[in-house]
mmCIF file of C-alpha atoms in Angstrom:
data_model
loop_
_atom_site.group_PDB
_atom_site.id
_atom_site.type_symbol
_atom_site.label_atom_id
_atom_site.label_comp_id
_atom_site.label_asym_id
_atom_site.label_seq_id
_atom_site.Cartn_x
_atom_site.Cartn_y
_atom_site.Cartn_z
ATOM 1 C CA UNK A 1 49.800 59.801 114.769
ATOM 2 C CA UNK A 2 50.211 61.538 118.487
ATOM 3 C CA UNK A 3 52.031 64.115 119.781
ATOM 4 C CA UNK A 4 54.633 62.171 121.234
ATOM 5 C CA UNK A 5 55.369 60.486 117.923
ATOM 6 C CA UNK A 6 55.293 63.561 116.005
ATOM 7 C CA UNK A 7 58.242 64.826 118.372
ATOM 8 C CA UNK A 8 59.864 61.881 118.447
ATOM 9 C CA UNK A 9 60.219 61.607 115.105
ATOM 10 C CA UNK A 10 61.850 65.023 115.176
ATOM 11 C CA UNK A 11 64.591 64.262 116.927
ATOM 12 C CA UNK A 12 68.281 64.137 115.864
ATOM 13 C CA UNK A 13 69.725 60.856 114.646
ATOM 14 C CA UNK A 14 72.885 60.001 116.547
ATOM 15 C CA UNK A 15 75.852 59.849 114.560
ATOM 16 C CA UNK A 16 77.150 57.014 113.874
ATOM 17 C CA UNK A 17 80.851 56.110 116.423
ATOM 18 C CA UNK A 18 83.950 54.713 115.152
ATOM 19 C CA UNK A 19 82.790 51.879 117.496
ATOM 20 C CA UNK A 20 79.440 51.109 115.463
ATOM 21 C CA UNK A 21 82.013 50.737 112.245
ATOM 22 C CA UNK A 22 83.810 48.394 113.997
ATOM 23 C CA UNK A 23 81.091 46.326 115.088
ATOM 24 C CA UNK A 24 79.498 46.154 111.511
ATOM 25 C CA UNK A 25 82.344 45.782 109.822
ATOM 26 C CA UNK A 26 83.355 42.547 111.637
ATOM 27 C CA UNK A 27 86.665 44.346 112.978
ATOM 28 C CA UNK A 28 88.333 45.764 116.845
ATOM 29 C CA UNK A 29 88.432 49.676 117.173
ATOM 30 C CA UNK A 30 92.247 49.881 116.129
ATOM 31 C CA UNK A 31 91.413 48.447 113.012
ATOM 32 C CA UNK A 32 89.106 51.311 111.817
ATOM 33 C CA UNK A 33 91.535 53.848 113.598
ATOM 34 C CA UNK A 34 94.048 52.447 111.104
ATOM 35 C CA UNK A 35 91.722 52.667 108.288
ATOM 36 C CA UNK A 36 90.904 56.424 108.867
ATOM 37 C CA UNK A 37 94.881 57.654 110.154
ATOM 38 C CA UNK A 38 97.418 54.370 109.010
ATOM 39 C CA UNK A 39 95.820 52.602 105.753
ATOM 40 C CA UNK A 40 98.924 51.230 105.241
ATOM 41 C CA UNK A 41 99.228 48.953 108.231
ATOM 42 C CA UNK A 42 96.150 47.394 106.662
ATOM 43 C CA UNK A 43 95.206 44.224 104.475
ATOM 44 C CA UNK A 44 93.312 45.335 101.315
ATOM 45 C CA UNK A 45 90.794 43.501 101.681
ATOM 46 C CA UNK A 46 90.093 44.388 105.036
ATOM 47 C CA UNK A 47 90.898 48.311 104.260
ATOM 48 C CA UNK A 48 88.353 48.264 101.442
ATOM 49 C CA UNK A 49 85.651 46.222 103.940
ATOM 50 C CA UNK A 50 85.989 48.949 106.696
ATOM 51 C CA UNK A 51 85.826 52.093 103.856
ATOM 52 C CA UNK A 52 82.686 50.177 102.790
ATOM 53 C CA UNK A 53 81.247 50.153 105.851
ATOM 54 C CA UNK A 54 82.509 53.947 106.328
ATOM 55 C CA UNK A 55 80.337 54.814 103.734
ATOM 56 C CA UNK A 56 77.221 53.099 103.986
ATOM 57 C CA UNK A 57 77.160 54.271 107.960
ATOM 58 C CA UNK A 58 77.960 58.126 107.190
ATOM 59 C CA UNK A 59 81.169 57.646 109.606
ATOM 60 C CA UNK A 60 82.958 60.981 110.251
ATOM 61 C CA UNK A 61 86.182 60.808 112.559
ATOM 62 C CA UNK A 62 86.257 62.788 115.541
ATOM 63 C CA UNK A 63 88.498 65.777 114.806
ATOM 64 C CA UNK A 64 88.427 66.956 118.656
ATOM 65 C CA UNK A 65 89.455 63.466 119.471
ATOM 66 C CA UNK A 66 92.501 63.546 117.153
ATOM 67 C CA UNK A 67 93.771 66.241 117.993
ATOM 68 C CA UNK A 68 93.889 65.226 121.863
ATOM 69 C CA UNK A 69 95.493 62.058 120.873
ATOM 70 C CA UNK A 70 98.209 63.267 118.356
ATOM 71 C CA UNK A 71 98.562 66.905 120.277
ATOM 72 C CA UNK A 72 97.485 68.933 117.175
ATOM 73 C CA UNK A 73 94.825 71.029 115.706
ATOM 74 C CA UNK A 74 94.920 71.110 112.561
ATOM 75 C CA UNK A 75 94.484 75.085 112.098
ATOM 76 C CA UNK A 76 96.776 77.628 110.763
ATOM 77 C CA UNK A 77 96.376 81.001 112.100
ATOM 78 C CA UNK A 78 96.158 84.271 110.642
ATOM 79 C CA UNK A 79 95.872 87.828 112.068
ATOM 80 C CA UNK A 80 93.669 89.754 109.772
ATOM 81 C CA UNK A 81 92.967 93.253 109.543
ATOM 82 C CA UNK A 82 89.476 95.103 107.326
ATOM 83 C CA UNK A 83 90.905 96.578 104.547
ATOM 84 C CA UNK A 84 91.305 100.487 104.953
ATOM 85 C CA UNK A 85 88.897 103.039 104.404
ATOM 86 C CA UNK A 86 89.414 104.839 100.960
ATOM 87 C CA UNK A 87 91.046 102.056 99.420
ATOM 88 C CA UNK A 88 89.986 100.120 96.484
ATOM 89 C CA UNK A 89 92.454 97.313 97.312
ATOM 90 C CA UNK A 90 90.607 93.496 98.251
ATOM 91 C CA UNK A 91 94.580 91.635 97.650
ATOM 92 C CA UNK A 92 94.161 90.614 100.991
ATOM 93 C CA UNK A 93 90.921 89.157 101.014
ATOM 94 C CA UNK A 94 91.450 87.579 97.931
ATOM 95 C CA UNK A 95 94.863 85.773 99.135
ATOM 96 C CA UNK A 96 92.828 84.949 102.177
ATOM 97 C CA UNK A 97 90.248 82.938 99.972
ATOM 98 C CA UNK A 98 93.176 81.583 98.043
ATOM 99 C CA UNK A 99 94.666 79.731 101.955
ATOM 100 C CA UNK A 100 91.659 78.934 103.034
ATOM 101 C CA UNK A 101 91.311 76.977 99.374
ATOM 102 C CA UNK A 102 95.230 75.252 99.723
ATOM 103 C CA UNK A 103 94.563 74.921 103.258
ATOM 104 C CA UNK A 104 91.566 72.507 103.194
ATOM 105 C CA UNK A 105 92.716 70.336 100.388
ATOM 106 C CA UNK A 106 95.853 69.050 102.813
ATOM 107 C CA UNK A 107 93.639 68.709 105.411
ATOM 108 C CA UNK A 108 94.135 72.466 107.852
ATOM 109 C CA UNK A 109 92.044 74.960 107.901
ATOM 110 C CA UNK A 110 92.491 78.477 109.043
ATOM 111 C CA UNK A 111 91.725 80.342 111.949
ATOM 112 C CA UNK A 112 91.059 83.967 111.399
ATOM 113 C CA UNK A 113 92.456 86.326 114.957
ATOM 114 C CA UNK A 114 91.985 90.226 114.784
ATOM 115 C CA UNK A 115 94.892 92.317 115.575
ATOM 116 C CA UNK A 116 95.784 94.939 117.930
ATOM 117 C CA UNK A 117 98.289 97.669 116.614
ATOM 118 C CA UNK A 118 98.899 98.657 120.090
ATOM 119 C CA UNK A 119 100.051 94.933 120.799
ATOM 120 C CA UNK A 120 100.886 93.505 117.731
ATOM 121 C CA UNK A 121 101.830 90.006 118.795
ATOM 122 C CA UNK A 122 99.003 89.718 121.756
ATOM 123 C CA UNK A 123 96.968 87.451 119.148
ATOM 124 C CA UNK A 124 99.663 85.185 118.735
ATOM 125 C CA UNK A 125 100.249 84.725 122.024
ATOM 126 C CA UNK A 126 97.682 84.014 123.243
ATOM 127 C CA UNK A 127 96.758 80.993 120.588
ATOM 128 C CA UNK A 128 100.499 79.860 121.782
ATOM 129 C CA UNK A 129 99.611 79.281 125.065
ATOM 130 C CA UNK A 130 96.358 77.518 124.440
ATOM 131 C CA UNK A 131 97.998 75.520 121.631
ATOM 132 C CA UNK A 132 95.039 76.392 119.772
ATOM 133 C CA UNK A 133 97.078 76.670 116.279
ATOM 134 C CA UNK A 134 99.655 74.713 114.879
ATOM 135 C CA UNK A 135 101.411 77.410 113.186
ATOM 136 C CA UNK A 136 101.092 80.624 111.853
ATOM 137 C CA UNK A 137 101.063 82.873 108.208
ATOM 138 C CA UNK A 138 102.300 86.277 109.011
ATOM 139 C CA UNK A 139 101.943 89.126 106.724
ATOM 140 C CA UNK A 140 102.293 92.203 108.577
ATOM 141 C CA UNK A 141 106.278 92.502 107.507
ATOM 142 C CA UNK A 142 106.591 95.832 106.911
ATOM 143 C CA UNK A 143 109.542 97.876 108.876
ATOM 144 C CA UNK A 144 109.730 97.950 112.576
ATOM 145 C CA UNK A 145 107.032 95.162 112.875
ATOM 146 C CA UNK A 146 108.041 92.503 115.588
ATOM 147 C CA UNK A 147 106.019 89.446 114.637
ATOM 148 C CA UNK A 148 108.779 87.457 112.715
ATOM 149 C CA UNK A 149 111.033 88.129 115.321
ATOM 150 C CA UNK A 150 108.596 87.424 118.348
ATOM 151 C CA UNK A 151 107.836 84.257 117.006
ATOM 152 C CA UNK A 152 111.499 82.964 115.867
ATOM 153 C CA UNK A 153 112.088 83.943 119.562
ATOM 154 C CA UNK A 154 109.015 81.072 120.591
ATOM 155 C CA UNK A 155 110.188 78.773 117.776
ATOM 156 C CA UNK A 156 106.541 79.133 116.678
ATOM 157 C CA UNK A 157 106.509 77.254 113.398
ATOM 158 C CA UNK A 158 105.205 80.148 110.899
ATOM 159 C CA UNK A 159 105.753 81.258 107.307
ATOM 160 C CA UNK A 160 105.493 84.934 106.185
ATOM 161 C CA UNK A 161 103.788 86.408 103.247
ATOM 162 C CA UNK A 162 106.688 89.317 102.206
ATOM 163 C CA UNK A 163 110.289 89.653 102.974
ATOM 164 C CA UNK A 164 111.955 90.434 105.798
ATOM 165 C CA UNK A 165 112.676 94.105 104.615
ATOM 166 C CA UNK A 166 114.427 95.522 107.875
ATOM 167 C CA UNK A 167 116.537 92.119 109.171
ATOM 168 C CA UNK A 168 119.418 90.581 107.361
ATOM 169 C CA UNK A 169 119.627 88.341 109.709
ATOM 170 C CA UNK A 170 116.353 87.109 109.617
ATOM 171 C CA UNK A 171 116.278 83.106 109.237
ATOM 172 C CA UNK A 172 112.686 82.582 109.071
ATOM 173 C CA UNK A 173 110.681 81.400 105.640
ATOM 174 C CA UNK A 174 109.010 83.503 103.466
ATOM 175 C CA UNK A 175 107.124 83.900 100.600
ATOM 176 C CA UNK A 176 106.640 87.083 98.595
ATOM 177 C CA UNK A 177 105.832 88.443 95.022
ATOM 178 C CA UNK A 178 108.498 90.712 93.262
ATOM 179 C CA UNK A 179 107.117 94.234 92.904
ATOM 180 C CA UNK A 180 109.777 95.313 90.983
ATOM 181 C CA UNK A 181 109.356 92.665 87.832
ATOM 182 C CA UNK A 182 105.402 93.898 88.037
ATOM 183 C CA UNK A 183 106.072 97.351 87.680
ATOM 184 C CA UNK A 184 108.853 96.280 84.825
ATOM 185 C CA UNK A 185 106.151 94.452 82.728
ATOM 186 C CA UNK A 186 103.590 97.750 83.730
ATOM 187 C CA UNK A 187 105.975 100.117 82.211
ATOM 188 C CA UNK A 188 107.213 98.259 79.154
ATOM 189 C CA UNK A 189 104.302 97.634 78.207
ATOM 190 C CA UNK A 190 103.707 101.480 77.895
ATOM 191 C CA UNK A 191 106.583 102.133 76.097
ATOM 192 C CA UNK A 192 105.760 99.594 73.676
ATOM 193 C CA UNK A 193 102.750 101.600 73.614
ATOM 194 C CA UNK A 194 104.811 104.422 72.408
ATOM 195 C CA UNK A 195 104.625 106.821 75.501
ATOM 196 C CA UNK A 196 107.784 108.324 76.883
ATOM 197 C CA UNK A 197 106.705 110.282 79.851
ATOM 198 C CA UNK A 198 105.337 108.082 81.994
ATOM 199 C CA UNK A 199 104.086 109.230 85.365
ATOM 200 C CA UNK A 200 105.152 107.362 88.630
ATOM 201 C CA UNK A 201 102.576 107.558 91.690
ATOM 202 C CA UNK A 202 103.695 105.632 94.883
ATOM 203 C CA UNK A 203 103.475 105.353 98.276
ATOM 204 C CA UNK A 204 105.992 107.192 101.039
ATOM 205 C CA UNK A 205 109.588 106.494 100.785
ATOM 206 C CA UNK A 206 109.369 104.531 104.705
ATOM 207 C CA UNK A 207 107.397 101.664 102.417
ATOM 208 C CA UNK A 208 110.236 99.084 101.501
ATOM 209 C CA UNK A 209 107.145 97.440 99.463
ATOM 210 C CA UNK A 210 106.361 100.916 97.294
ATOM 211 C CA UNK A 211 109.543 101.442 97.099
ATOM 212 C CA UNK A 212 110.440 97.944 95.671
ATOM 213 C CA UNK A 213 107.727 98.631 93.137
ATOM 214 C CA UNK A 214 108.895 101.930 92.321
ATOM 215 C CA UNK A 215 112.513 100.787 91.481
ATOM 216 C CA UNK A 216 110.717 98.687 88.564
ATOM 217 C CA UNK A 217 109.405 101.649 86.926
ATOM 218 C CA UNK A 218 112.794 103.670 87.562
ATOM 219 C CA UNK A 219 115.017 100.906 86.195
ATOM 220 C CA UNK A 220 112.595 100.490 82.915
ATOM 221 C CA UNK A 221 112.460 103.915 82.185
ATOM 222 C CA UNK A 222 116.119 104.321 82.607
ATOM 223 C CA UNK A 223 116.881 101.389 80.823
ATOM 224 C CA UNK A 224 115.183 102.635 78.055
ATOM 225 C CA UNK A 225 117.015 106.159 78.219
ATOM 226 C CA UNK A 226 113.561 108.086 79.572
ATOM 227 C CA UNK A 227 113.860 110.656 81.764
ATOM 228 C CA UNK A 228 111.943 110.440 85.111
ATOM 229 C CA UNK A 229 112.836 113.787 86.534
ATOM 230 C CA UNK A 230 109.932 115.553 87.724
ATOM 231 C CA UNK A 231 107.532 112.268 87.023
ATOM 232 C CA UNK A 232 107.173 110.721 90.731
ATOM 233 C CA UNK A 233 105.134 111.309 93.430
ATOM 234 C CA UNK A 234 104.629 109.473 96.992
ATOM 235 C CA UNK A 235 101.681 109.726 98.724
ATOM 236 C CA UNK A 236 99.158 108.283 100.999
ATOM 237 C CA UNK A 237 97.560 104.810 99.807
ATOM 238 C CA UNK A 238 93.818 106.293 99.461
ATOM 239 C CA UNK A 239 92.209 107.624 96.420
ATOM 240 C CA UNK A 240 91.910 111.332 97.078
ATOM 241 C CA UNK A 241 95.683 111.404 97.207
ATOM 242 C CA UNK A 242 95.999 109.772 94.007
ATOM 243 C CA UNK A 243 93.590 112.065 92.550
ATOM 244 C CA UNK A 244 95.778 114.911 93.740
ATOM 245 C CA UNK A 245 98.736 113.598 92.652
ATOM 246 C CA UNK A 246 97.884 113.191 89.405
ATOM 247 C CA UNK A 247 96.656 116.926 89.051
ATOM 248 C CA UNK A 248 99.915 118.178 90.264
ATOM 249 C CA UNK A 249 101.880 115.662 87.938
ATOM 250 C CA UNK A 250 99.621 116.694 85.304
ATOM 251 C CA UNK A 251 99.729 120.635 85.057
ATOM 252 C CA UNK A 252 103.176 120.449 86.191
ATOM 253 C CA UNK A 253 105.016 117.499 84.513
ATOM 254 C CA UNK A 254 102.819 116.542 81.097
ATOM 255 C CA UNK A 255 102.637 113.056 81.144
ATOM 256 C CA UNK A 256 100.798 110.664 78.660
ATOM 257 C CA UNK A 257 100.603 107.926 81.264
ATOM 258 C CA UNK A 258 100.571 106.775 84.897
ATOM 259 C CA UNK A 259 101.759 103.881 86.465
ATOM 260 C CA UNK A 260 101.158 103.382 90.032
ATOM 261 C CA UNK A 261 102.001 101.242 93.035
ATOM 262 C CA UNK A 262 98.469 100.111 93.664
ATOM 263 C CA UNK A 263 94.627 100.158 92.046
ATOM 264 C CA UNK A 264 93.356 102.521 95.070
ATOM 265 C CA UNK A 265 95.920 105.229 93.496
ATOM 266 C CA UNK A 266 94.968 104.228 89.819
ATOM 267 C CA UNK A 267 91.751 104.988 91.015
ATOM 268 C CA UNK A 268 92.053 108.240 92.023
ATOM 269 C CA UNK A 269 94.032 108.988 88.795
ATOM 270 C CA UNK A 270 90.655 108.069 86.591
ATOM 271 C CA UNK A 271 88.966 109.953 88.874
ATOM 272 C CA UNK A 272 91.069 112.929 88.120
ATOM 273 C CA UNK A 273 90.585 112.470 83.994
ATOM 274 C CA UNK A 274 87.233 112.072 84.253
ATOM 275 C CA UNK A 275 87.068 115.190 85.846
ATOM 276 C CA UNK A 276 89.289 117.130 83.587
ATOM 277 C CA UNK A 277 87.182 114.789 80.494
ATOM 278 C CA UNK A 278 90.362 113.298 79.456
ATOM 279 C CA UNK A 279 89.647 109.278 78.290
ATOM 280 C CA UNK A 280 91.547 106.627 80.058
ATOM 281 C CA UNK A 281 93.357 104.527 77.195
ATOM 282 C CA UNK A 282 93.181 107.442 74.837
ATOM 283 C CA UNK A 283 94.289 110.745 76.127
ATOM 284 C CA UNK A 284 95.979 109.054 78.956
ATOM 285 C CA UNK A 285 96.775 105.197 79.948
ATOM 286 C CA UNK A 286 96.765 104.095 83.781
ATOM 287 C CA UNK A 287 98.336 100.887 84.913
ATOM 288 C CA UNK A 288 97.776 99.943 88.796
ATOM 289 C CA UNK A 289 98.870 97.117 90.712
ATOM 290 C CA UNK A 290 96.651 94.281 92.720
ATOM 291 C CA UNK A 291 94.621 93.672 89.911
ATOM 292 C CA UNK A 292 91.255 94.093 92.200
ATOM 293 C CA UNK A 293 88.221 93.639 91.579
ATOM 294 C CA UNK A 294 87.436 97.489 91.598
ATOM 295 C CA UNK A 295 90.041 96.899 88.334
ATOM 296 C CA UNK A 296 87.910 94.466 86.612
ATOM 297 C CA UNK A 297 84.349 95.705 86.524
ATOM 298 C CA UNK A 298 85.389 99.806 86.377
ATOM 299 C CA UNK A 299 83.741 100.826 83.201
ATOM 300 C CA UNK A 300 87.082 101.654 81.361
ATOM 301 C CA UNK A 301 88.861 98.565 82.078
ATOM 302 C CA UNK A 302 92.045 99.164 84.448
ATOM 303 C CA UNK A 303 95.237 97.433 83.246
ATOM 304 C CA UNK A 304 96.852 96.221 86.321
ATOM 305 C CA UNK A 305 99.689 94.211 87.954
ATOM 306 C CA UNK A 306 97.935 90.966 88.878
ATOM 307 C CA UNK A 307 99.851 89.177 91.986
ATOM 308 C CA UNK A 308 99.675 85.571 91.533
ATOM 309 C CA UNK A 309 98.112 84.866 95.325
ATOM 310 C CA UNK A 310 96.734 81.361 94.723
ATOM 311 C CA UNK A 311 100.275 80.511 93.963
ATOM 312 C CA UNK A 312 101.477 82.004 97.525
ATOM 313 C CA UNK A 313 99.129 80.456 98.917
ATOM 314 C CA UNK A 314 100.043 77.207 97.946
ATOM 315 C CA UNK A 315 103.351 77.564 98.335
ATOM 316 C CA UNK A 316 103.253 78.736 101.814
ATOM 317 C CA UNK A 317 100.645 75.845 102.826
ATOM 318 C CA UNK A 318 103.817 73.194 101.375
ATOM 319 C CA UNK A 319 106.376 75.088 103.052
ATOM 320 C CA UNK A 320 104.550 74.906 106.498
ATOM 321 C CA UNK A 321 103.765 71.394 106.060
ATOM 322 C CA UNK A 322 107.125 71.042 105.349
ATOM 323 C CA UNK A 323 108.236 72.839 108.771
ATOM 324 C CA UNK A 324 105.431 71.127 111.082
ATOM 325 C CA UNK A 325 106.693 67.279 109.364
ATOM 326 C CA UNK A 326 110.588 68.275 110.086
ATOM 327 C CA UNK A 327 111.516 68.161 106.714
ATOM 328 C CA UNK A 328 114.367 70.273 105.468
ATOM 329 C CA UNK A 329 112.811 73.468 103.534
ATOM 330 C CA UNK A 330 114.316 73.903 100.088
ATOM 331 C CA UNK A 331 115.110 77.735 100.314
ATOM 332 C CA UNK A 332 114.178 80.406 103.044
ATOM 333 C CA UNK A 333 112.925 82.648 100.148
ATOM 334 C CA UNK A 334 110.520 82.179 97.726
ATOM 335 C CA UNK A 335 109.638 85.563 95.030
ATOM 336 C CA UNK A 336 107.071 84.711 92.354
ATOM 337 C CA UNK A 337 106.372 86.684 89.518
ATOM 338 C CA UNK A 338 103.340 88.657 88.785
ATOM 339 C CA UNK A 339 101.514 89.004 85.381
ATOM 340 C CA UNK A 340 99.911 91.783 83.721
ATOM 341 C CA UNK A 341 95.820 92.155 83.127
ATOM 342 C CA UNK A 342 95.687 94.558 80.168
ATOM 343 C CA UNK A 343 92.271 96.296 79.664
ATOM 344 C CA UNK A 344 91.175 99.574 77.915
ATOM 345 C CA UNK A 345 92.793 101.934 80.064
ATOM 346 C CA UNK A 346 96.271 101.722 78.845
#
């Protein structure tokens, strides 16, 4: 064999045009078109002969070609931010995996844009003015952030992952789990333990999300005539201040059990017993929230709040489906309820 046939045999195969499908399969362009975007306009028999041929050529539509034709891309975006030093929390990541999943099987996928704090809705604008996106997930809804409201102002079709905690007046769709029923379930199921001095550890009071998990804890304990006076602390969302949280709570206060507004905090409150050689699950039960996987594998076992992401996620892909087809949306607020991983350390 020479040289030149050795090459040539290297070289790419062209793929295979929606004009070669038409050609073999005995039919004009529009016809195939039709197979791939309007089946229904077709005959059966001639639907199933141009699949047929489809298949046994290895046809793959143009994407870029659609989307010039019908004005659309196909691609959802998202403005994502690394998860924060110090933190044992991966929720975001994993309800990142969980769109990407309900994305693809409706036929978007999603385009990942870094943020910048200083300009918090540069990203989006910018994909607005290319058109590069047909519509966005925001989750960045905690107070003061202008996103939502940036983007009702464009009429940017876009669906946010957490209530609108500072507007009233907001109009725009969301999607959100309730905080409050996790920390319910977290605390309960303590009591039914048989502790009564259970431990709160949260975030500061200017998080309407911490504080929406800490009313869960104050209403079960309450409800069940406990007294919490004493028994809460808000702090930073990194493990050292959990640790020292749950020193303070401990020489002070005496509890027999924590429950806390995330795993990062939980974290730091094993880290804490371990040092004084108190046992998770025996001389003290910890519940966090997120259900990570820092929860799963620690050697204990963390009980934790498990948010039910792959169900957000799929309710936010219908509900912006819903928006980009004109179809009326249902409700403007969806809350789903979380679950509860139990494990050795409660």
């Amino acid at each position: 064999m020479g040289r030149s046939e050795r090459l040539g045999s290297q070289l790419p195969v062209t793929p295979p045009t929606l004009a070669d499908v038409a050609e073999r399969a005995g039919v004009s362009r529009q016809t195939v078109s039709n197979a791939v975007n309007n089946p229904d306009l077709l005959r059966p028999d001639t639907l199933e002969r141009v699949r047929q041929t489809i298949a046994e050529l290895g046809y793959s539509p143009n994407r870029a070609a659609r989307n010039l034709r019908t004005r659309t891309s196909s691609l959802i975006g998202l403005r994502f931010a690394p998860a924060q030093e110090g933190t044992a929390n991966a929720a975001m990541d994993r309800f990142v995996h969980s769109l990407v999943e309900a994305s693809e099987e409706v036929g978007y996928h999603v385009l990942l844009f870094p943020g910048d704090d200083e300009d918090p809705v540069g990203g989006y604008d910018n994909l607005l003015r290319s058109t590069a996106v047909d519509a966005f997930v925001v989750t960045d809804t905690y107070l003061g952030n202008p996103q939502a409201a940036w983007l009702s102002q464009q009429r940017a079709p876009f669906v946010a992952f957490g209530r609108p905690w500072d507007d009233d007046e907001a109009r725009h769709v969301w999607v959100d789990v309730d905080g409050a029923a996790g920390t319910r379930l977290a605390t309960q199921h303590l009591i039914d333990r048989g502790h009564t001095r259970i431990a709160w550890i949260g975030w500061r009071k200017d998080s309407p999300i911490g504080e929406d998990r800490r009313s869960g804890w104050l209403q079960t304990m309450h409800a069940n005539g406990l007294a919490t006076t004493g028994l809460a602390s808000r702090v930073e969302d990194v493990v050292h201040s959990g640790a020292e949280a749950a020193a303070v709570l401990l020489d002070e206060s005496e509890p027999t059990a924590f429950v806390c507004a995330s795993d990062t905090l939980a974290m730091g409150v094993l880290h804490t017993l371990w040092i004084r050689q108190l046992a998770p699950g025996k001389d003290i039960a910890v519940v966090g929230f997120d259900d990570s996987q820092v929860a799963q594998v620690y050697p204990v076992g963390l009980t934790s709040v498990r948010q039910p992401l792959e169900d957000v996620a799929v309710e936010i892909i219908k509900t912006l489906r819903a928006l980009l087809s004109h179809q009326p949306v249902e409700t403007r607020g969806v809350l789903l309820t979380p679950t509860l991983a139990i494990r050795e350390s409660s």
